[in-house]
PDB file of C-alpha atoms in Angstrom:
ATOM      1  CA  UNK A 904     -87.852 -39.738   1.886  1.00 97.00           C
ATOM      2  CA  UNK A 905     -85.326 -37.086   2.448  1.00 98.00           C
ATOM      3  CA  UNK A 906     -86.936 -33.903   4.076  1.00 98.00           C
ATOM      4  CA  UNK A 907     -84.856 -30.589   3.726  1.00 98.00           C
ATOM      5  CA  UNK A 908     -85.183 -28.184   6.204  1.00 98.00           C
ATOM      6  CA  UNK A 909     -84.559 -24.480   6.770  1.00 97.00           C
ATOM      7  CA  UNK A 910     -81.141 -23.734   8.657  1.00 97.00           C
ATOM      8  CA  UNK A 911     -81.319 -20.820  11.387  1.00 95.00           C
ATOM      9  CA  UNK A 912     -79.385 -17.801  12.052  1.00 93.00           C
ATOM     10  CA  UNK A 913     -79.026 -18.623  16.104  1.00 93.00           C
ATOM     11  CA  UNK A 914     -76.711 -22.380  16.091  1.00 96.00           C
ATOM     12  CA  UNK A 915     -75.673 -23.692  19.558  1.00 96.00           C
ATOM     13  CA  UNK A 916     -72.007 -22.968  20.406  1.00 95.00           C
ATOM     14  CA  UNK A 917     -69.081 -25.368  21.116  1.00 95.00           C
ATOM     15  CA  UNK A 918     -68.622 -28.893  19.591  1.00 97.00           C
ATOM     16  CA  UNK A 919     -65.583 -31.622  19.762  1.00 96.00           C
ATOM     17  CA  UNK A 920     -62.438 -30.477  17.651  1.00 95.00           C
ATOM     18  CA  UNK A 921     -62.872 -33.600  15.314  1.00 93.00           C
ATOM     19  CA  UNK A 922     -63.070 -31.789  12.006  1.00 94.00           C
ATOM     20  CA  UNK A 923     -65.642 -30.757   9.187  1.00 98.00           C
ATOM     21  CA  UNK A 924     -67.302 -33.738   8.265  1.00 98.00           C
ATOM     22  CA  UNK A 925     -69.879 -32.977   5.586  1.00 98.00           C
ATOM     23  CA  UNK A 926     -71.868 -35.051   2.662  1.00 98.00           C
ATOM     24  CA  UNK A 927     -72.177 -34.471  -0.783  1.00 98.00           C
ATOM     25  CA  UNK A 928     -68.712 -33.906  -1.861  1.00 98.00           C
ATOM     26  CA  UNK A 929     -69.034 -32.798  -5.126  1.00 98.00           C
ATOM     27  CA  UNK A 930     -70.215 -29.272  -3.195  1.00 98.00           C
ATOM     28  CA  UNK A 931     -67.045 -29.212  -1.624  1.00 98.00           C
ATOM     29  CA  UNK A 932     -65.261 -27.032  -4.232  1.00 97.00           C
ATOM     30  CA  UNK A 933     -68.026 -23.996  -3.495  1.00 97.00           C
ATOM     31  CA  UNK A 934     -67.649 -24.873   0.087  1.00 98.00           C
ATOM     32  CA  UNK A 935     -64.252 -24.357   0.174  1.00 97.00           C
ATOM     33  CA  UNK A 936     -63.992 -20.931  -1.734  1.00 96.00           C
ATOM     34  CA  UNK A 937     -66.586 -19.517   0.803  1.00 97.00           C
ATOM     35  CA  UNK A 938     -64.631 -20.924   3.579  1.00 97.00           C
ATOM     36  CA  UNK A 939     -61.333 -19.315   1.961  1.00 96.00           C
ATOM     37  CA  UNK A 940     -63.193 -15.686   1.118  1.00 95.00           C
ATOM     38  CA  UNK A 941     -64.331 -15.334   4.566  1.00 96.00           C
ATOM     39  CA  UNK A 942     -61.236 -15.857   6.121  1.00 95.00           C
ATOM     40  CA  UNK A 943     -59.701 -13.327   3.567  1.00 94.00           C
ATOM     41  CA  UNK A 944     -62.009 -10.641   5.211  1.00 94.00           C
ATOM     42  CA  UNK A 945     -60.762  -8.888   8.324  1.00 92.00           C
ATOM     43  CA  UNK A 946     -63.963  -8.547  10.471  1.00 94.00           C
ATOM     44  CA  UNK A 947     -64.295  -5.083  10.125  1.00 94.00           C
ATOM     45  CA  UNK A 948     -65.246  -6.048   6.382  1.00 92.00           C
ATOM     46  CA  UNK A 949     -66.931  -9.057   7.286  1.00 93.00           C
ATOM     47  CA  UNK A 950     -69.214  -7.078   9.462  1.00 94.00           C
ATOM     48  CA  UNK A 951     -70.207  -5.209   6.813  1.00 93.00           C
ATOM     49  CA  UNK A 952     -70.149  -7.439   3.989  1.00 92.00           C
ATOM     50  CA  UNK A 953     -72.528  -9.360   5.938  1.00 93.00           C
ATOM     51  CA  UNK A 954     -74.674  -6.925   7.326  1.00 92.00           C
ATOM     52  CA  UNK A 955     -74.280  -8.019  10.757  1.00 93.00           C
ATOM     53  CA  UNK A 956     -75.274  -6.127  14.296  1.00 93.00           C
ATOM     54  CA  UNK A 957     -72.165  -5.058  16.798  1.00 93.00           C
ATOM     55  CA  UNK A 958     -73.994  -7.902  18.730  1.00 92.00           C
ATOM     56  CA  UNK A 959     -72.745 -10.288  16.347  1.00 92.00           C
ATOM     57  CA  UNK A 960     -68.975  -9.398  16.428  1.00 92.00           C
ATOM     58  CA  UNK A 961     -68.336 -12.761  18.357  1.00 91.00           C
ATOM     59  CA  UNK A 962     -69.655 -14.954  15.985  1.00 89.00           C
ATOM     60  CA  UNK A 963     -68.409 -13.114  13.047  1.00 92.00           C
ATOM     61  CA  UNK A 964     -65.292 -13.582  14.316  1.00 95.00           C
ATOM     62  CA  UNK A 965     -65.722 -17.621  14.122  1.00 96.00           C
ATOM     63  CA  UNK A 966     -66.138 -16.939  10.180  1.00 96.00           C
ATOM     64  CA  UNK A 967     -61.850 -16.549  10.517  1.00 96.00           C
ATOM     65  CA  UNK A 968     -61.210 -20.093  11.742  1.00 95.00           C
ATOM     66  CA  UNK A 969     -63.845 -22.279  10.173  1.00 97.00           C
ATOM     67  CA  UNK A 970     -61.577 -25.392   9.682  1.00 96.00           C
ATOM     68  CA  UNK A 971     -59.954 -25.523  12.617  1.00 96.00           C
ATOM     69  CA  UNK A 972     -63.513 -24.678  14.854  1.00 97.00           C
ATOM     70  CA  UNK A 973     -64.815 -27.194  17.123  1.00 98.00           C
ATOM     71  CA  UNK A 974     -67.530 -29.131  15.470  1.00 98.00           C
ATOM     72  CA  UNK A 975     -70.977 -30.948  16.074  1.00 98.00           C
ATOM     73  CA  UNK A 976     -74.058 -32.872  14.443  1.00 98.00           C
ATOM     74  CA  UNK A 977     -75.769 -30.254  12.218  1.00 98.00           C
ATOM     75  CA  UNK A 978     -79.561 -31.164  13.378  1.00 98.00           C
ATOM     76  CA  UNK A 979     -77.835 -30.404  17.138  1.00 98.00           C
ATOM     77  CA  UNK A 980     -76.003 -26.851  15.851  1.00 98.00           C
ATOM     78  CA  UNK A 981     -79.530 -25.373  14.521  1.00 98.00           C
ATOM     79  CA  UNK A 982     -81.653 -23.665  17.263  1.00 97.00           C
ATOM     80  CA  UNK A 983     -84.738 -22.031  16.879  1.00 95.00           C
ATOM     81  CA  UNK A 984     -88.438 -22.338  16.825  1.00 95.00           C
ATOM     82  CA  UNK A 985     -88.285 -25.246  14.008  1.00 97.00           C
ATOM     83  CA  UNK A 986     -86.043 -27.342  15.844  1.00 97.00           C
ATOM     84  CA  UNK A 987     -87.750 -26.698  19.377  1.00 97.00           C
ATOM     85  CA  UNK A 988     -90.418 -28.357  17.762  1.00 97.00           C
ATOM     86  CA  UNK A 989     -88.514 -30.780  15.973  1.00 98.00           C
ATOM     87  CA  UNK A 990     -86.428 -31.943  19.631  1.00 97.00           C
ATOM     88  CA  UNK A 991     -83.751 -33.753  17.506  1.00 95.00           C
ATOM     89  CA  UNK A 992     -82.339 -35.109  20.808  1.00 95.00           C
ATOM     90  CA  UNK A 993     -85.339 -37.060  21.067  1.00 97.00           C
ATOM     91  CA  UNK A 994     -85.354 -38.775  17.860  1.00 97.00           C
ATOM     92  CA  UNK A 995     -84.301 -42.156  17.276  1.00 96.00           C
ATOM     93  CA  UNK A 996     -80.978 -42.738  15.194  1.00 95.00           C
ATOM     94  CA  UNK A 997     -83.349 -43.879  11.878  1.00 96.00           C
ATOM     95  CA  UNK A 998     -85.414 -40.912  11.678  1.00 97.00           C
ATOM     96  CA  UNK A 999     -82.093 -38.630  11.592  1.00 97.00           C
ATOM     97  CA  UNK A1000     -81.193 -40.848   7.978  1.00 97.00           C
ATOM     98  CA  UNK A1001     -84.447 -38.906   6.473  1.00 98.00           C
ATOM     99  CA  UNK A1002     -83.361 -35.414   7.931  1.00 98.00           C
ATOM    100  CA  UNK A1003     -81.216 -32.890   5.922  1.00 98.00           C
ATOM    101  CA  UNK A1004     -80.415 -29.169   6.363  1.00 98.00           C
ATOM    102  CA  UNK A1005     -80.051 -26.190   4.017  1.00 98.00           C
ATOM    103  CA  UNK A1006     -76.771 -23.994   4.444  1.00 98.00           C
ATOM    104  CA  UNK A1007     -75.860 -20.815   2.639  1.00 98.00           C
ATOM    105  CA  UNK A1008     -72.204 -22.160   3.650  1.00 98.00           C
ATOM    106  CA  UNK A1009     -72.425 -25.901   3.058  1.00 98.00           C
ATOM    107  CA  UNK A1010     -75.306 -25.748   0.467  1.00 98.00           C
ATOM    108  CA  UNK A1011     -76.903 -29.010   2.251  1.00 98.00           C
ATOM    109  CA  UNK A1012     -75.644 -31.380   4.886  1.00 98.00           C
ATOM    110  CA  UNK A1013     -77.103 -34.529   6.832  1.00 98.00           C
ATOM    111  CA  UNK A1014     -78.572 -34.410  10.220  1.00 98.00           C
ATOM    112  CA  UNK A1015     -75.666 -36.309  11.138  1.00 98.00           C
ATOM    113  CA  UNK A1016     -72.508 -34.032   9.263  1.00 98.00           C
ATOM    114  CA  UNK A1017     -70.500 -32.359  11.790  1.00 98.00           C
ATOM    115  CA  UNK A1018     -70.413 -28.424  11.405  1.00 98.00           C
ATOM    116  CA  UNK A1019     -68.473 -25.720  12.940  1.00 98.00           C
ATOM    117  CA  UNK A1020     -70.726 -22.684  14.455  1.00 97.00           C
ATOM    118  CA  UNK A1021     -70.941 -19.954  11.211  1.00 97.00           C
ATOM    119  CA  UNK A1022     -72.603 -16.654  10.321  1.00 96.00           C
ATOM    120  CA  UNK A1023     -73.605 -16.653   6.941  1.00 96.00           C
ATOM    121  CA  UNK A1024     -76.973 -16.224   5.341  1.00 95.00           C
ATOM    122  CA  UNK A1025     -78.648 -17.400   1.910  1.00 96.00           C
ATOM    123  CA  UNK A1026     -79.144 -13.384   1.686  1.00 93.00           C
ATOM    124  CA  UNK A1027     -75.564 -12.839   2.069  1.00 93.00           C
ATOM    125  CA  UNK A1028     -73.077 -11.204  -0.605  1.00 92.00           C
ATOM    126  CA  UNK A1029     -69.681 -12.083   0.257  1.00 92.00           C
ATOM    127  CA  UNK A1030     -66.690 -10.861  -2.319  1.00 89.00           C
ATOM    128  CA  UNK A1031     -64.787 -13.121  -3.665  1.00 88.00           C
ATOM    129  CA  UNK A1032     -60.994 -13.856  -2.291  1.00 74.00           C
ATOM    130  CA  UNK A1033     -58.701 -10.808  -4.069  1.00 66.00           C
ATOM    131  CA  UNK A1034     -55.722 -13.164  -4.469  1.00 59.00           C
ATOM    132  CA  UNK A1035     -58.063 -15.276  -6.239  1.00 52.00           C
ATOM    133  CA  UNK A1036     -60.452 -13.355  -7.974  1.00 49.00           C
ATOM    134  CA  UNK A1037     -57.735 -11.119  -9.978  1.00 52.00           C
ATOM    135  CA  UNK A1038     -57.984  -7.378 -10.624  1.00 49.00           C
ATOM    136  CA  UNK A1039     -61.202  -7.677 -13.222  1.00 53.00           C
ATOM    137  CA  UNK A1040     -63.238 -10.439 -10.670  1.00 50.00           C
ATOM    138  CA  UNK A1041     -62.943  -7.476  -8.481  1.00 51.00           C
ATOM    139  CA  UNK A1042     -64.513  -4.493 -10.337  1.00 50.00           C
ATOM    140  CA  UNK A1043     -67.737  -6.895 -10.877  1.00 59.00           C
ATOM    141  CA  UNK A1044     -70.334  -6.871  -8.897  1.00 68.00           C
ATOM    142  CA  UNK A1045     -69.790  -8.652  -5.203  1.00 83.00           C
ATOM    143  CA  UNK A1046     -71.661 -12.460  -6.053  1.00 90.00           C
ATOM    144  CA  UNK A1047     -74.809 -13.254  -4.038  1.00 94.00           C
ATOM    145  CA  UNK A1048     -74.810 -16.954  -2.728  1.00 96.00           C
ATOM    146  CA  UNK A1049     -77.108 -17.888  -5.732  1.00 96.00           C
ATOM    147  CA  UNK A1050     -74.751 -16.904  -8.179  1.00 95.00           C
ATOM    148  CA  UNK A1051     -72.136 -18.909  -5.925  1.00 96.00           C
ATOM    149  CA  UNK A1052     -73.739 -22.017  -5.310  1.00 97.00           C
ATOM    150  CA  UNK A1053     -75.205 -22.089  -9.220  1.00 97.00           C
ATOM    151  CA  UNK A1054     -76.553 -25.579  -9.942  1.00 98.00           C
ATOM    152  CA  UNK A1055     -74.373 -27.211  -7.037  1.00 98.00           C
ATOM    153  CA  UNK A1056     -77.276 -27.417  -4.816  1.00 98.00           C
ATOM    154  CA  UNK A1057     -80.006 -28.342  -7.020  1.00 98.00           C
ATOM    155  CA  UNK A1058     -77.691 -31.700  -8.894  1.00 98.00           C
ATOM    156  CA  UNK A1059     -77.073 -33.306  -5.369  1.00 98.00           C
ATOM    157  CA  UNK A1060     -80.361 -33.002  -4.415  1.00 98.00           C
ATOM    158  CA  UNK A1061     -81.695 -34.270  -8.019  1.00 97.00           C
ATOM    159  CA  UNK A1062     -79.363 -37.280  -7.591  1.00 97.00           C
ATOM    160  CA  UNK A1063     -80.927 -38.443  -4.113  1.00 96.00           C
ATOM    161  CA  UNK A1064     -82.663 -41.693  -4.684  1.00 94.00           C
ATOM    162  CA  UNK A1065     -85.608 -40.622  -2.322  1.00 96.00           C
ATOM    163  CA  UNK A1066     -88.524 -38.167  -2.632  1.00 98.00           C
ATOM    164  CA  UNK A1067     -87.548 -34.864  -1.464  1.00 98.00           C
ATOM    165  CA  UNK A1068     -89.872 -32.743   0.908  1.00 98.00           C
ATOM    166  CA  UNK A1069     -88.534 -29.210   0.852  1.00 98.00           C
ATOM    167  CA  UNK A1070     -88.948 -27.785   4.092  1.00 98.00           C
ATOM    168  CA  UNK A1071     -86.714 -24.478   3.393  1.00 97.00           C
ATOM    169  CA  UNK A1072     -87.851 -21.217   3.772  1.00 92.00           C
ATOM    170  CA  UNK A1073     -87.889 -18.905   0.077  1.00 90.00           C
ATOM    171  CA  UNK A1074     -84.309 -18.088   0.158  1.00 93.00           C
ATOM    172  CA  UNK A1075     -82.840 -21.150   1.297  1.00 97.00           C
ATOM    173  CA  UNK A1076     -85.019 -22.758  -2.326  1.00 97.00           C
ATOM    174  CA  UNK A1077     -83.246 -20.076  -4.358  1.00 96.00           C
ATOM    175  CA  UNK A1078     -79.762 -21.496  -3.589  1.00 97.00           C
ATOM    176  CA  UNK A1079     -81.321 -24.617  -4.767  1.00 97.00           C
ATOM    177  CA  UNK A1080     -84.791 -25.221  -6.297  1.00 97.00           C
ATOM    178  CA  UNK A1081     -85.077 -28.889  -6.708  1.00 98.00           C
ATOM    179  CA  UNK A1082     -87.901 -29.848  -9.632  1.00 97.00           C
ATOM    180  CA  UNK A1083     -90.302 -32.081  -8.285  1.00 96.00           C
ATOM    181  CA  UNK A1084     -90.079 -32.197  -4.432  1.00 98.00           C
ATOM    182  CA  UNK A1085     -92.880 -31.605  -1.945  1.00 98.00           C
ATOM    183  CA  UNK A1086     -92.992 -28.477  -0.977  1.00 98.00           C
ATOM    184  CA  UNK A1087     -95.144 -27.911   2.300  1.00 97.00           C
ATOM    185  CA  UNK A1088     -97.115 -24.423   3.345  1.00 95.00           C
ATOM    186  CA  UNK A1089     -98.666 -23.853   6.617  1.00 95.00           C
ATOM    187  CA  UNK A1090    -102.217 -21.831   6.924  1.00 94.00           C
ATOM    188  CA  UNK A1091    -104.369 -21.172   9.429  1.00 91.00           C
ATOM    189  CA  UNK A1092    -108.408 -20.910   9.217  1.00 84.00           C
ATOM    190  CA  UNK A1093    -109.551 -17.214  10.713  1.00 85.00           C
ATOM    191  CA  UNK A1094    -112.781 -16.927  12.277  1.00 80.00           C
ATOM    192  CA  UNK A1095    -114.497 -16.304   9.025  1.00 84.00           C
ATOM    193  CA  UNK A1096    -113.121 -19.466   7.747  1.00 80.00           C
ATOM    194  CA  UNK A1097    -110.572 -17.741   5.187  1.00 83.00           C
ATOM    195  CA  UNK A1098    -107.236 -18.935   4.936  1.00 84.00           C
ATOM    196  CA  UNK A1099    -103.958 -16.995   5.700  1.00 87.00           C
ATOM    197  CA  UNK A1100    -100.648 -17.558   5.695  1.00 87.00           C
ATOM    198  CA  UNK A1101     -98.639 -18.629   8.958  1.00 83.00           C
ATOM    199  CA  UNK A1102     -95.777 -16.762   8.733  1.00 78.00           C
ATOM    200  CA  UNK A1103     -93.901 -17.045  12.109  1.00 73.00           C
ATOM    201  CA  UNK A1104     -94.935 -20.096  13.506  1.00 87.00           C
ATOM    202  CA  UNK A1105     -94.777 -22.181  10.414  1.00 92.00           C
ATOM    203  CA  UNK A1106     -91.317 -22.741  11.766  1.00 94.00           C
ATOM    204  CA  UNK A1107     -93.111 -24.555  14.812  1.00 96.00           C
ATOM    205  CA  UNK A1108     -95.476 -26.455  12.553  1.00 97.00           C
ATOM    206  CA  UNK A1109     -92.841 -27.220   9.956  1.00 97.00           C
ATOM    207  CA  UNK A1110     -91.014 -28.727  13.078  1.00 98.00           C
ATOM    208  CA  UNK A1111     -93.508 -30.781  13.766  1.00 98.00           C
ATOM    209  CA  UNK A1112     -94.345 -31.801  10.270  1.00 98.00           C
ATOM    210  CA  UNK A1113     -90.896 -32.971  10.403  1.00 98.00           C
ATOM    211  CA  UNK A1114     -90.795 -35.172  13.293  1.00 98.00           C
ATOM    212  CA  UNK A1115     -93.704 -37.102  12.095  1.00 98.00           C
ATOM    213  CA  UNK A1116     -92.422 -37.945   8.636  1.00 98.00           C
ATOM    214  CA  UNK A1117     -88.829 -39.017   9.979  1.00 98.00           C
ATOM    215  CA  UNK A1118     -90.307 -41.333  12.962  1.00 97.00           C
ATOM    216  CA  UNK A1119     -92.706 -42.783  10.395  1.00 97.00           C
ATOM    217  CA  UNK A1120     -92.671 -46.408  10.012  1.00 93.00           C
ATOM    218  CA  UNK A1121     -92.609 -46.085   6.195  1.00 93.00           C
ATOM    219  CA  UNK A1122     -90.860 -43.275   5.829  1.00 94.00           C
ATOM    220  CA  UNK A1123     -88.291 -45.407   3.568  1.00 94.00           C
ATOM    221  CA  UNK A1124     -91.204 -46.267   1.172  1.00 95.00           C
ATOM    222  CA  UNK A1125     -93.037 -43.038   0.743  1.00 97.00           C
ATOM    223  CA  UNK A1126     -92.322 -42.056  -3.285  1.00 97.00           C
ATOM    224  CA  UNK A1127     -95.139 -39.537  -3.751  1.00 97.00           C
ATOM    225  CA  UNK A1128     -96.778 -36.287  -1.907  1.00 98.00           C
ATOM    226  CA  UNK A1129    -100.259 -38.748  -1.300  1.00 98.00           C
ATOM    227  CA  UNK A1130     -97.718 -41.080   0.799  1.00 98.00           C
ATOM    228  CA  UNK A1131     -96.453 -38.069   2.521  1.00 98.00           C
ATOM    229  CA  UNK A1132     -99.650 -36.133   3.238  1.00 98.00           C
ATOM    230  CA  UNK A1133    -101.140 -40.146   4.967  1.00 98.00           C
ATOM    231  CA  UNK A1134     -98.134 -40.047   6.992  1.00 98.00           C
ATOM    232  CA  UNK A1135     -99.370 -36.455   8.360  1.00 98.00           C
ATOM    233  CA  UNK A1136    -103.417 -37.533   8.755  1.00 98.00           C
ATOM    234  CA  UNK A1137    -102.140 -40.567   9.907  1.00 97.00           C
ATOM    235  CA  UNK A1138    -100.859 -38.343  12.817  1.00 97.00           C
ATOM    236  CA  UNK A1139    -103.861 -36.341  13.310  1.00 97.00           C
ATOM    237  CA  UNK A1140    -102.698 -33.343  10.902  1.00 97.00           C
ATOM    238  CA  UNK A1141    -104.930 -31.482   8.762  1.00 97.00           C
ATOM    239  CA  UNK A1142    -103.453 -31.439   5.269  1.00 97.00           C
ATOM    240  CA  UNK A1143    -104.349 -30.964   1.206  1.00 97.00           C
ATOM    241  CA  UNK A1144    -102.746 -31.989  -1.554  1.00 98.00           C
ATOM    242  CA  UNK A1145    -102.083 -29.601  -4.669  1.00 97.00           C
ATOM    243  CA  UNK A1146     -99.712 -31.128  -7.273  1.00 97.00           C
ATOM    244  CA  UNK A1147     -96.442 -30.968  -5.305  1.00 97.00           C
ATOM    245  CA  UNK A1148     -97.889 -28.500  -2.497  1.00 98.00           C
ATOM    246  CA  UNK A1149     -98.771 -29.910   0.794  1.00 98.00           C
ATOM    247  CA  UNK A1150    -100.674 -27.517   3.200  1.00 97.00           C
ATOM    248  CA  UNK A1151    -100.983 -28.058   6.532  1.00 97.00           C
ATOM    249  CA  UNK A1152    -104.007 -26.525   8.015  1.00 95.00           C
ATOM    250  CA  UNK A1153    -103.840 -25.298  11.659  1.00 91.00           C
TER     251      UNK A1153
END
C-alpha cells in the first residue's frame, strides 16, 4: 500500500546542503524544466506569475536557487494541519516506505526524498523558459501545471506494484488522476443525522487516516479498499465502502 498525500503551501525551512534526492526518475525531465523556468523569472515576475502575497517575497525568492538549496526528508518539509496529525517524527522507519507526497514541482516524491523549501502550487501557471520556449511557445497561452505534468504523474503512479490510496486534495488529483486507487472523503453526521462534507479538518482526519494505514501490521498485504477500510475499523474509525471511495465518518 502506497498512500499519496496532499503537499502544503507552509514547508519547514532549512535542511543539510546534500542535494535533491528525489524518486521516480522518469519525472525528472518535467522536474527539471520547472526548476529551469522559475529560475528564468526575476521575482518581480515570479510574484506575479504565481500569485503570491508581499508576505511571501522570502520564499519566492528560494524558487531562484532550487538546486543548490539546503535540503530535507519531504514528510519532515510539509507542515500543516495533515501532518500535525500525521507526527511523521513519530513514525517508525517502515511506515515511512508506505508514505508518498504530491508536488506541483516534483509531481510525487517518497516520504524519505530530500527536497529543497519551494513555492509552487498545483494551481500555479508558470511560463515557460523564453530561451527555450522560442518566439511562437511564447505568444501561447502561459501552461497550467496540468498541461505540464501531462501523463507524467499518472504512469509512475500506475506502475507502483502496491494499491494506491489517494489522499490528495482535488487539484493535487488533476496533476495526476490515477485509475483505480482508493480515494478517501471525510463527513461528519449533523445533529439531524445528515451528512456533510468536512472541509477544513479533513486535513486532520486525513492525517490520521494516514498514520493508521502506514503503522499497520499488514499494510504490505492490503490489495483492495475492504483491506484498507479493516485497517481503519480495526483502529476504531468509522468508515464505508463505495467502489473505490472510502468515507470516514466523524
Amino acid at each position: 500500500m502506497l498512500i499519496v498525500l496532499p503537499p502544503s503551501e507552509t514547508k519547514a525551512p532549512g535542511g543539510e546542503m546534500d542535494g535533491i534526492d528525489v524518486s521516480f526518475p522518469s519525472l525528472d525531465p518535467i522536474r527539471n524544466e520547472i526548476m529551469d523556468d522559475l529560475a528564468a523569472l526575476d521575482l518581480d515576475e515570479m510574484m506575479s506569475a504565481l500569485k503570491l502575497p508581499p508576505t511571501k517575497r522570502e520564499e519566492a525568492a528560494e524558487n531562484l536557487e532550487l538546486r543548490s538549496a539546503p535540503v530535507m526528508p519531504a514528510i519532515y518539509r510539509y507542515t500543516g494541519v495533515l501532518y500535525d496529525a500525521l507526527s511523521a517524527d513519530t513514525l517508525p522507519d517502515p511506515a515511512l516506505r508506505h508514505l508518498a507526497i504530491g508536488s506541483a514541482l516534483f509531481g510525487v516524491v517518497r516520504a524519505t526524498d530530500t527536497i529543497p523549501r519551494y513555492r509552487l502550487s498545483g494551481g500555479s501557471k508558470l511560463p515557460p523558459h523564453p530561451q527555450v520556449a522560442g518566439v511562437e511557445a511564447q505568444k501561447t497561452a502561459v501552461p497550467t501545471m496540468k498541461a505540464r505534468w501531462g501523463t507524467a504523474i499518472t504512469d509512475v503512479l500506475l506502475s507502483v506494484d502496491d494499491l494506491i490510496v489517494d489522499m490528495r486534495s482535488g487539484a493535487y488529483q488533476q496533476l495526476g488522476p490515477v485509475p483505480g486507487a482508493v480515494t478517501v472523503r471525510v463527513e461528519s453526521v449533523q445533529e439531524d443525522g445528515t451528512r456533510k462534507v468536512v472541509s477544513h479538518y479533513n486535513k486532520h482526519y486525513k492525517g490520521e487516516l494516514a498514520r493508521v494505514l502506514a503503522t499497520a501490521l499488514d499494510a504490505d498485504s492490503v490489495t483492495d479498499i475492504e483491506g484498507v477500510a479493516a485497517i481503519a475499523e480495526g483502529n476504531g474509525m468509522t468508515v464505508e465502502v463505495d467502489g473505490n471511495q472510502l468515507t470516514l465518518v466523524v
